[in-house]
Amino acid sequence: MSFGTACIFLHGGKNIPRGLAEDEIDELREAFNEFDKDKDGLISCKDLGNLMRAMGYMPTEMELIELSQNINMNLGGRVDFEDFVELMAPKLLAETAGMIGMKELRDAFKEFDIDGDGAITTEELRLAMNKLMGDHMNRQEIDDIVKEADDNGDGTVDFEEFVRMMSHQ
């Protein structure tokens, strides 16, 4: 049995545009500050390329030249943090488009954990599947999903097991 059916509603919203999360902006700020050697809030185009490479992106020199022409360059070809975020946001969002964050997982878990006791029973899973997706699965299919996700053998799916289940798509 595959977890595919249980994962459907989590992927329904993955094409919804979103802004960067606070932790993503913090990560960008930390990386930017590391390459802002003189701490003036600006980095050179050359440093921009090195910074992007350090973050796992591999821009060619031609792409960097294009970037320097397309984004708002300040003070003789240098980039400030806002320009850097504007440049990196589409790359980060594209990279994480298929990923599910912890908040989304908690929210999804709460939808399934109807009585709020921290565990999803087969009955809760059946009710949630019907409510969220109108999917009428038979009892055996629901039992199979719970059994496959239930690592500790207690007959329910706790949050940790839910996270593992959602990451094994």
Short mmCIF file of N, CA and C in Angstrom, two decimals:
data_model
loop_
_atom_site.label_atom_id
_atom_site.label_comp_id
_atom_site.label_asym_id
_atom_site.label_seq_id
_atom_site.Cartn_x
_atom_site.Cartn_y
_atom_site.Cartn_z
N MET A 1 0.85 -1.19 0.00
CA MET A 1 0.00 0.00 0.00
C MET A 1 0.88 1.24 0.00
N SER A 2 0.54 2.21 -0.78
CA SER A 2 1.30 3.46 -0.87
C SER A 2 0.61 4.56 -0.08
N PHE A 3 1.39 5.51 0.38
CA PHE A 3 0.83 6.64 1.09
C PHE A 3 0.25 7.68 0.15
N GLY A 4 0.33 7.44 -1.15
CA GLY A 4 -0.09 8.43 -2.14
C GLY A 4 -1.45 9.02 -1.86
N THR A 5 -2.42 8.21 -1.55
CA THR A 5 -3.77 8.71 -1.32
C THR A 5 -3.82 9.67 -0.15
N ALA A 6 -3.11 9.36 0.91
CA ALA A 6 -3.11 10.22 2.09
C ALA A 6 -2.40 11.54 1.84
N CYS A 7 -1.55 11.58 0.83
CA CYS A 7 -0.75 12.79 0.58
C CYS A 7 -1.42 13.76 -0.38
N ILE A 8 -2.50 13.35 -1.01
CA ILE A 8 -3.10 14.16 -2.07
C ILE A 8 -3.38 15.58 -1.63
N PHE A 9 -4.06 15.76 -0.51
CA PHE A 9 -4.49 17.12 -0.17
C PHE A 9 -3.32 18.02 0.18
N LEU A 10 -2.22 17.45 0.63
CA LEU A 10 -1.06 18.28 0.95
C LEU A 10 -0.44 18.88 -0.30
N HIS A 11 -0.58 18.18 -1.42
CA HIS A 11 0.03 18.66 -2.64
C HIS A 11 -0.91 19.52 -3.46
N GLY A 12 -2.16 19.56 -3.08
CA GLY A 12 -3.13 20.36 -3.82
C GLY A 12 -2.74 21.83 -3.85
N GLY A 13 -2.12 22.34 -2.80
CA GLY A 13 -1.81 23.75 -2.73
C GLY A 13 -0.40 24.10 -3.13
N LYS A 14 0.33 23.20 -3.70
CA LYS A 14 1.74 23.51 -3.92
C LYS A 14 1.97 24.54 -5.02
N ASN A 15 0.97 24.82 -5.83
CA ASN A 15 1.13 25.84 -6.86
C ASN A 15 0.67 27.22 -6.39
N ILE A 16 0.27 27.33 -5.14
CA ILE A 16 -0.15 28.61 -4.60
C ILE A 16 1.11 29.44 -4.34
N PRO A 17 1.16 30.66 -4.92
CA PRO A 17 2.36 31.47 -4.69
C PRO A 17 2.50 31.84 -3.22
N ARG A 18 3.73 31.86 -2.75
CA ARG A 18 3.96 32.23 -1.37
C ARG A 18 5.19 33.11 -1.30
N GLY A 19 5.29 33.88 -0.23
CA GLY A 19 6.48 34.67 0.00
C GLY A 19 7.50 33.83 0.74
N LEU A 20 8.66 34.39 0.93
CA LEU A 20 9.69 33.68 1.69
C LEU A 20 9.31 33.65 3.17
N ALA A 21 9.59 32.54 3.80
CA ALA A 21 9.36 32.41 5.24
C ALA A 21 10.46 33.17 5.98
N GLU A 22 10.18 33.49 7.23
CA GLU A 22 11.14 34.26 8.03
C GLU A 22 12.49 33.54 8.12
N ASP A 23 12.48 32.22 8.29
CA ASP A 23 13.74 31.49 8.40
C ASP A 23 14.51 31.49 7.08
N GLU A 24 13.80 31.54 5.95
CA GLU A 24 14.47 31.62 4.66
C GLU A 24 15.14 32.99 4.49
N ILE A 25 14.45 34.04 4.93
CA ILE A 25 15.03 35.38 4.86
C ILE A 25 16.23 35.47 5.80
N ASP A 26 16.11 34.87 6.98
CA ASP A 26 17.25 34.85 7.92
C ASP A 26 18.45 34.14 7.31
N GLU A 27 18.18 33.03 6.62
CA GLU A 27 19.26 32.28 5.97
C GLU A 27 19.93 33.14 4.89
N LEU A 28 19.13 33.85 4.11
CA LEU A 28 19.69 34.74 3.10
C LEU A 28 20.50 35.87 3.74
N ARG A 29 19.97 36.44 4.83
CA ARG A 29 20.68 37.53 5.50
C ARG A 29 22.02 37.05 6.04
N GLU A 30 22.02 35.87 6.65
CA GLU A 30 23.26 35.32 7.19
C GLU A 30 24.30 35.12 6.08
N ALA A 31 23.84 34.55 4.96
CA ALA A 31 24.76 34.33 3.83
C ALA A 31 25.25 35.67 3.28
N PHE A 32 24.34 36.62 3.11
CA PHE A 32 24.70 37.94 2.59
C PHE A 32 25.74 38.60 3.50
N ASN A 33 25.48 38.58 4.79
CA ASN A 33 26.39 39.24 5.74
C ASN A 33 27.78 38.62 5.73
N GLU A 34 27.85 37.32 5.46
CA GLU A 34 29.15 36.67 5.40
C GLU A 34 29.99 37.18 4.24
N PHE A 35 29.32 37.55 3.14
CA PHE A 35 30.04 38.03 1.96
C PHE A 35 30.16 39.55 1.93
N ASP A 36 29.50 40.22 2.87
CA ASP A 36 29.60 41.68 2.99
C ASP A 36 30.80 41.97 3.91
N LYS A 37 31.99 41.86 3.34
CA LYS A 37 33.23 41.93 4.12
C LYS A 37 33.38 43.23 4.90
N ASP A 38 33.06 44.37 4.27
CA ASP A 38 33.25 45.64 4.96
C ASP A 38 32.00 46.10 5.71
N LYS A 39 30.99 45.25 5.75
CA LYS A 39 29.76 45.50 6.53
C LYS A 39 29.07 46.81 6.17
N ASP A 40 29.09 47.15 4.86
CA ASP A 40 28.42 48.37 4.42
C ASP A 40 27.04 48.09 3.83
N GLY A 41 26.60 46.81 3.88
CA GLY A 41 25.28 46.47 3.36
C GLY A 41 25.24 46.26 1.86
N LEU A 42 26.42 46.17 1.24
CA LEU A 42 26.51 45.98 -0.21
C LEU A 42 27.54 44.91 -0.52
N ILE A 43 27.29 44.15 -1.59
CA ILE A 43 28.30 43.20 -2.07
C ILE A 43 28.51 43.44 -3.56
N SER A 44 29.72 43.12 -4.02
CA SER A 44 30.06 43.32 -5.43
C SER A 44 29.43 42.23 -6.28
N CYS A 45 29.41 42.46 -7.56
CA CYS A 45 28.86 41.46 -8.49
C CYS A 45 29.68 40.17 -8.40
N LYS A 46 30.99 40.30 -8.25
CA LYS A 46 31.84 39.12 -8.12
C LYS A 46 31.47 38.35 -6.85
N ASP A 47 31.31 39.08 -5.74
CA ASP A 47 30.90 38.42 -4.49
C ASP A 47 29.52 37.79 -4.60
N LEU A 48 28.63 38.44 -5.38
CA LEU A 48 27.29 37.88 -5.60
C LEU A 48 27.41 36.49 -6.22
N GLY A 49 28.27 36.36 -7.21
CA GLY A 49 28.48 35.06 -7.85
C GLY A 49 29.00 34.03 -6.86
N ASN A 50 29.99 34.44 -6.05
CA ASN A 50 30.55 33.52 -5.04
C ASN A 50 29.50 33.14 -4.00
N LEU A 51 28.70 34.11 -3.60
CA LEU A 51 27.64 33.87 -2.62
C LEU A 51 26.61 32.88 -3.18
N MET A 52 26.21 33.09 -4.42
CA MET A 52 25.24 32.18 -5.03
C MET A 52 25.82 30.77 -5.12
N ARG A 53 27.10 30.68 -5.47
CA ARG A 53 27.75 29.36 -5.53
C ARG A 53 27.81 28.71 -4.15
N ALA A 54 28.10 29.52 -3.13
CA ALA A 54 28.17 29.00 -1.76
C ALA A 54 26.81 28.47 -1.31
N MET A 55 25.73 29.05 -1.86
CA MET A 55 24.39 28.61 -1.51
C MET A 55 23.92 27.44 -2.38
N GLY A 56 24.80 26.97 -3.27
CA GLY A 56 24.46 25.80 -4.08
C GLY A 56 23.95 26.10 -5.47
N TYR A 57 23.93 27.37 -5.86
CA TYR A 57 23.53 27.74 -7.21
C TYR A 57 24.79 27.94 -8.03
N MET A 58 24.76 27.58 -9.28
CA MET A 58 25.96 27.66 -10.10
C MET A 58 25.74 28.57 -11.31
N PRO A 59 25.71 29.89 -11.07
CA PRO A 59 25.51 30.80 -12.20
C PRO A 59 26.78 30.87 -13.05
N THR A 60 26.58 30.96 -14.36
CA THR A 60 27.72 31.15 -15.26
C THR A 60 28.10 32.63 -15.23
N GLU A 61 29.28 32.95 -15.76
CA GLU A 61 29.69 34.36 -15.82
C GLU A 61 28.69 35.17 -16.65
N MET A 62 28.17 34.55 -17.71
CA MET A 62 27.18 35.25 -18.56
C MET A 62 25.91 35.55 -17.76
N GLU A 63 25.47 34.59 -16.96
CA GLU A 63 24.29 34.81 -16.11
C GLU A 63 24.54 35.94 -15.12
N LEU A 64 25.74 35.98 -14.57
CA LEU A 64 26.07 37.04 -13.62
C LEU A 64 26.09 38.42 -14.30
N ILE A 65 26.59 38.46 -15.52
CA ILE A 65 26.58 39.73 -16.26
C ILE A 65 25.13 40.16 -16.52
N GLU A 66 24.30 39.19 -16.93
CA GLU A 66 22.88 39.47 -17.15
C GLU A 66 22.23 39.96 -15.86
N LEU A 67 22.54 39.29 -14.76
CA LEU A 67 21.98 39.68 -13.47
C LEU A 67 22.35 41.11 -13.13
N SER A 68 23.63 41.43 -13.35
CA SER A 68 24.08 42.78 -13.00
C SER A 68 23.36 43.83 -13.83
N GLN A 69 22.90 43.47 -15.03
CA GLN A 69 22.18 44.41 -15.87
C GLN A 69 20.69 44.44 -15.52
N ASN A 70 20.14 43.32 -15.06
CA ASN A 70 18.70 43.22 -14.84
C ASN A 70 18.22 43.64 -13.46
N ILE A 71 19.06 43.50 -12.44
CA ILE A 71 18.59 43.90 -11.12
C ILE A 71 19.08 45.30 -10.81
N ASN A 72 18.46 45.92 -9.84
CA ASN A 72 18.79 47.30 -9.48
C ASN A 72 20.15 47.34 -8.80
N MET A 73 21.17 47.71 -9.56
CA MET A 73 22.52 47.76 -9.00
C MET A 73 22.76 49.11 -8.36
N ASN A 74 23.35 49.10 -7.19
CA ASN A 74 23.61 50.34 -6.45
C ASN A 74 25.09 50.64 -6.39
N LEU A 75 25.41 51.90 -6.38
CA LEU A 75 26.77 52.37 -6.12
C LEU A 75 27.85 51.63 -6.88
N GLY A 76 27.82 51.73 -8.19
CA GLY A 76 28.89 51.17 -9.00
C GLY A 76 28.90 49.65 -9.08
N GLY A 77 27.76 49.06 -9.31
CA GLY A 77 27.70 47.62 -9.54
C GLY A 77 27.70 46.76 -8.30
N ARG A 78 27.12 47.29 -7.23
CA ARG A 78 27.04 46.52 -6.00
C ARG A 78 25.57 46.27 -5.65
N VAL A 79 25.32 45.19 -4.94
CA VAL A 79 23.95 44.75 -4.65
C VAL A 79 23.69 44.90 -3.16
N ASP A 80 22.53 45.47 -2.81
CA ASP A 80 22.16 45.52 -1.39
C ASP A 80 21.32 44.29 -1.04
N PHE A 81 20.99 44.15 0.23
CA PHE A 81 20.29 42.94 0.69
C PHE A 81 18.93 42.79 0.02
N GLU A 82 18.19 43.88 -0.14
CA GLU A 82 16.86 43.80 -0.76
C GLU A 82 16.96 43.28 -2.20
N ASP A 83 17.95 43.77 -2.94
CA ASP A 83 18.15 43.29 -4.31
C ASP A 83 18.51 41.80 -4.30
N PHE A 84 19.34 41.42 -3.35
CA PHE A 84 19.76 40.03 -3.22
C PHE A 84 18.55 39.13 -2.94
N VAL A 85 17.68 39.56 -2.03
CA VAL A 85 16.47 38.78 -1.72
C VAL A 85 15.59 38.69 -2.96
N GLU A 86 15.44 39.81 -3.66
CA GLU A 86 14.62 39.83 -4.88
C GLU A 86 15.17 38.84 -5.91
N LEU A 87 16.47 38.76 -5.99
CA LEU A 87 17.12 37.86 -6.93
C LEU A 87 16.98 36.40 -6.50
N MET A 88 17.18 36.13 -5.21
CA MET A 88 17.21 34.76 -4.73
C MET A 88 15.83 34.17 -4.43
N ALA A 89 14.84 35.01 -4.14
CA ALA A 89 13.52 34.51 -3.77
C ALA A 89 12.94 33.53 -4.80
N PRO A 90 12.93 33.87 -6.09
CA PRO A 90 12.38 32.90 -7.05
C PRO A 90 13.14 31.57 -7.06
N LYS A 91 14.46 31.65 -6.87
CA LYS A 91 15.26 30.42 -6.85
C LYS A 91 14.91 29.57 -5.62
N LEU A 92 14.82 30.22 -4.45
CA LEU A 92 14.47 29.49 -3.23
C LEU A 92 13.06 28.93 -3.30
N LEU A 93 12.13 29.73 -3.79
CA LEU A 93 10.74 29.28 -3.87
C LEU A 93 10.59 28.13 -4.86
N ALA A 94 11.30 28.20 -5.97
CA ALA A 94 11.24 27.11 -6.95
C ALA A 94 11.84 25.84 -6.35
N GLU A 95 12.92 26.02 -5.60
CA GLU A 95 13.60 24.88 -4.98
C GLU A 95 12.72 24.20 -3.93
N THR A 96 11.93 25.00 -3.21
CA THR A 96 11.12 24.45 -2.12
C THR A 96 9.66 24.26 -2.50
N ALA A 97 9.33 24.48 -3.78
CA ALA A 97 7.92 24.43 -4.19
C ALA A 97 7.25 23.10 -3.83
N GLY A 98 7.97 22.00 -3.95
CA GLY A 98 7.37 20.70 -3.66
C GLY A 98 7.52 20.26 -2.21
N MET A 99 8.22 21.07 -1.42
CA MET A 99 8.47 20.69 -0.04
C MET A 99 7.32 21.15 0.86
N ILE A 100 7.14 20.43 1.92
CA ILE A 100 6.11 20.77 2.89
C ILE A 100 6.82 21.20 4.16
N GLY A 101 6.46 22.37 4.67
CA GLY A 101 7.07 22.87 5.89
C GLY A 101 6.46 22.25 7.13
N MET A 102 7.13 22.43 8.26
CA MET A 102 6.67 21.86 9.53
C MET A 102 5.31 22.41 9.93
N LYS A 103 5.07 23.70 9.69
CA LYS A 103 3.78 24.29 10.03
C LYS A 103 2.67 23.62 9.22
N GLU A 104 2.90 23.43 7.93
CA GLU A 104 1.91 22.78 7.08
C GLU A 104 1.66 21.35 7.54
N LEU A 105 2.73 20.66 7.95
CA LEU A 105 2.56 19.29 8.44
C LEU A 105 1.74 19.27 9.72
N ARG A 106 2.01 20.22 10.63
CA ARG A 106 1.22 20.28 11.89
C ARG A 106 -0.25 20.56 11.58
N ASP A 107 -0.48 21.52 10.68
CA ASP A 107 -1.86 21.85 10.30
C ASP A 107 -2.55 20.64 9.68
N ALA A 108 -1.84 19.93 8.81
CA ALA A 108 -2.42 18.74 8.18
C ALA A 108 -2.70 17.66 9.22
N PHE A 109 -1.76 17.48 10.15
CA PHE A 109 -1.94 16.48 11.20
C PHE A 109 -3.20 16.79 12.01
N LYS A 110 -3.40 18.07 12.33
CA LYS A 110 -4.58 18.48 13.11
C LYS A 110 -5.87 18.18 12.35
N GLU A 111 -5.84 18.28 11.03
CA GLU A 111 -7.03 17.95 10.23
C GLU A 111 -7.39 16.47 10.36
N PHE A 112 -6.38 15.64 10.45
CA PHE A 112 -6.61 14.20 10.59
C PHE A 112 -6.90 13.80 12.04
N ASP A 113 -6.22 14.44 12.99
CA ASP A 113 -6.38 14.12 14.41
C ASP A 113 -7.61 14.86 14.95
N ILE A 114 -8.77 14.34 14.63
CA ILE A 114 -10.03 15.03 14.89
C ILE A 114 -10.26 15.31 16.38
N ASP A 115 -9.94 14.34 17.24
CA ASP A 115 -10.20 14.56 18.67
C ASP A 115 -9.04 15.26 19.39
N GLY A 116 -7.95 15.55 18.65
CA GLY A 116 -6.85 16.32 19.20
C GLY A 116 -6.02 15.61 20.26
N ASP A 117 -6.04 14.28 20.26
CA ASP A 117 -5.31 13.53 21.28
C ASP A 117 -3.87 13.22 20.88
N GLY A 118 -3.42 13.72 19.72
CA GLY A 118 -2.04 13.50 19.30
C GLY A 118 -1.82 12.21 18.53
N ALA A 119 -2.90 11.53 18.16
CA ALA A 119 -2.79 10.28 17.40
C ALA A 119 -3.95 10.18 16.41
N ILE A 120 -3.65 9.69 15.22
CA ILE A 120 -4.67 9.51 14.19
C ILE A 120 -5.08 8.04 14.19
N THR A 121 -6.36 7.79 14.44
CA THR A 121 -6.89 6.42 14.40
C THR A 121 -7.37 6.13 12.99
N THR A 122 -7.68 4.87 12.73
CA THR A 122 -8.21 4.52 11.41
C THR A 122 -9.54 5.23 11.16
N GLU A 123 -10.36 5.36 12.18
CA GLU A 123 -11.65 6.05 12.03
C GLU A 123 -11.44 7.53 11.73
N GLU A 124 -10.50 8.17 12.43
CA GLU A 124 -10.21 9.59 12.16
C GLU A 124 -9.68 9.77 10.74
N LEU A 125 -8.84 8.86 10.31
CA LEU A 125 -8.30 8.95 8.96
C LEU A 125 -9.42 8.82 7.93
N ARG A 126 -10.33 7.88 8.16
CA ARG A 126 -11.45 7.69 7.23
C ARG A 126 -12.31 8.95 7.18
N LEU A 127 -12.66 9.50 8.34
CA LEU A 127 -13.50 10.70 8.39
C LEU A 127 -12.79 11.89 7.73
N ALA A 128 -11.50 12.05 8.02
CA ALA A 128 -10.75 13.17 7.44
C ALA A 128 -10.64 13.04 5.93
N MET A 129 -10.38 11.84 5.45
CA MET A 129 -10.28 11.61 4.00
C MET A 129 -11.60 11.96 3.33
N ASN A 130 -12.70 11.56 3.94
CA ASN A 130 -14.02 11.88 3.37
C ASN A 130 -14.26 13.38 3.39
N LYS A 131 -13.96 14.01 4.51
CA LYS A 131 -14.20 15.45 4.69
C LYS A 131 -13.31 16.28 3.76
N LEU A 132 -12.02 15.98 3.73
CA LEU A 132 -11.07 16.80 2.99
C LEU A 132 -11.08 16.55 1.49
N MET A 133 -11.33 15.31 1.11
CA MET A 133 -11.20 14.97 -0.30
C MET A 133 -12.42 14.31 -0.89
N GLY A 134 -13.41 14.03 -0.07
CA GLY A 134 -14.57 13.32 -0.58
C GLY A 134 -14.19 11.92 -1.04
N ASP A 135 -13.07 11.43 -0.54
CA ASP A 135 -12.55 10.12 -0.94
C ASP A 135 -13.12 9.04 -0.04
N HIS A 136 -13.90 8.17 -0.60
CA HIS A 136 -14.50 7.09 0.19
C HIS A 136 -13.68 5.82 0.01
N MET A 137 -12.73 5.65 0.91
CA MET A 137 -11.87 4.46 0.86
C MET A 137 -12.51 3.39 1.73
N ASN A 138 -12.25 2.14 1.35
CA ASN A 138 -12.81 1.07 2.18
C ASN A 138 -11.96 0.90 3.45
N ARG A 139 -12.52 0.23 4.42
CA ARG A 139 -11.87 0.07 5.73
C ARG A 139 -10.49 -0.57 5.60
N GLN A 140 -10.35 -1.54 4.70
CA GLN A 140 -9.06 -2.23 4.53
C GLN A 140 -7.98 -1.27 4.04
N GLU A 141 -8.33 -0.39 3.10
CA GLU A 141 -7.36 0.58 2.59
C GLU A 141 -6.91 1.53 3.71
N ILE A 142 -7.86 1.97 4.52
CA ILE A 142 -7.53 2.86 5.65
C ILE A 142 -6.65 2.12 6.66
N ASP A 143 -7.04 0.89 6.99
CA ASP A 143 -6.24 0.07 7.92
C ASP A 143 -4.82 -0.11 7.41
N ASP A 144 -4.69 -0.34 6.10
CA ASP A 144 -3.36 -0.54 5.50
C ASP A 144 -2.50 0.72 5.62
N ILE A 145 -3.10 1.88 5.41
CA ILE A 145 -2.34 3.14 5.52
C ILE A 145 -1.83 3.32 6.95
N VAL A 146 -2.73 3.12 7.93
CA VAL A 146 -2.34 3.27 9.33
C VAL A 146 -1.28 2.25 9.70
N LYS A 147 -1.49 1.00 9.28
CA LYS A 147 -0.54 -0.07 9.61
C LYS A 147 0.85 0.23 9.03
N GLU A 148 0.88 0.74 7.81
CA GLU A 148 2.17 1.04 7.18
C GLU A 148 2.89 2.20 7.87
N ALA A 149 2.14 3.19 8.33
CA ALA A 149 2.74 4.36 8.97
C ALA A 149 3.05 4.14 10.45
N ASP A 150 2.38 3.18 11.06
CA ASP A 150 2.46 2.96 12.51
C ASP A 150 3.74 2.21 12.88
N ASP A 151 4.82 2.96 13.12
CA ASP A 151 6.12 2.36 13.42
C ASP A 151 6.18 1.73 14.81
N ASN A 152 5.46 2.30 15.78
CA ASN A 152 5.57 1.77 17.14
C ASN A 152 4.52 0.71 17.47
N GLY A 153 3.65 0.40 16.50
CA GLY A 153 2.70 -0.71 16.66
C GLY A 153 1.54 -0.44 17.61
N ASP A 154 1.23 0.84 17.88
CA ASP A 154 0.12 1.12 18.81
C ASP A 154 -1.24 1.24 18.11
N GLY A 155 -1.26 1.03 16.79
CA GLY A 155 -2.53 1.06 16.05
C GLY A 155 -2.98 2.45 15.64
N THR A 156 -2.15 3.46 15.92
CA THR A 156 -2.46 4.84 15.52
C THR A 156 -1.22 5.45 14.87
N VAL A 157 -1.41 6.66 14.31
CA VAL A 157 -0.29 7.39 13.71
C VAL A 157 -0.08 8.66 14.52
N ASP A 158 1.09 8.75 15.19
CA ASP A 158 1.41 9.97 15.94
C ASP A 158 2.08 10.96 14.99
N PHE A 159 2.39 12.16 15.50
CA PHE A 159 2.91 13.21 14.62
C PHE A 159 4.23 12.80 13.96
N GLU A 160 5.12 12.20 14.72
CA GLU A 160 6.41 11.78 14.16
C GLU A 160 6.21 10.77 13.03
N GLU A 161 5.32 9.81 13.23
CA GLU A 161 5.03 8.83 12.18
C GLU A 161 4.37 9.50 10.98
N PHE A 162 3.52 10.50 11.24
CA PHE A 162 2.84 11.25 10.18
C PHE A 162 3.87 11.97 9.31
N VAL A 163 4.85 12.62 9.97
CA VAL A 163 5.90 13.33 9.23
C VAL A 163 6.68 12.34 8.35
N ARG A 164 7.04 11.19 8.92
CA ARG A 164 7.75 10.18 8.12
C ARG A 164 6.90 9.71 6.95
N MET A 165 5.62 9.50 7.21
CA MET A 165 4.71 9.04 6.16
C MET A 165 4.66 10.06 5.02
N MET A 166 4.56 11.33 5.36
CA MET A 166 4.46 12.38 4.34
C MET A 166 5.76 12.58 3.58
N SER A 167 6.88 12.23 4.17
CA SER A 167 8.17 12.41 3.49
C SER A 167 8.54 11.21 2.64
N HIS A 168 7.76 10.14 2.68
CA HIS A 168 8.03 8.94 1.88
C HIS A 168 7.13 8.84 0.66
N GLN A 169 6.82 9.98 0.04
CA GLN A 169 5.87 9.96 -1.08
C GLN A 169 6.48 9.31 -2.29
#
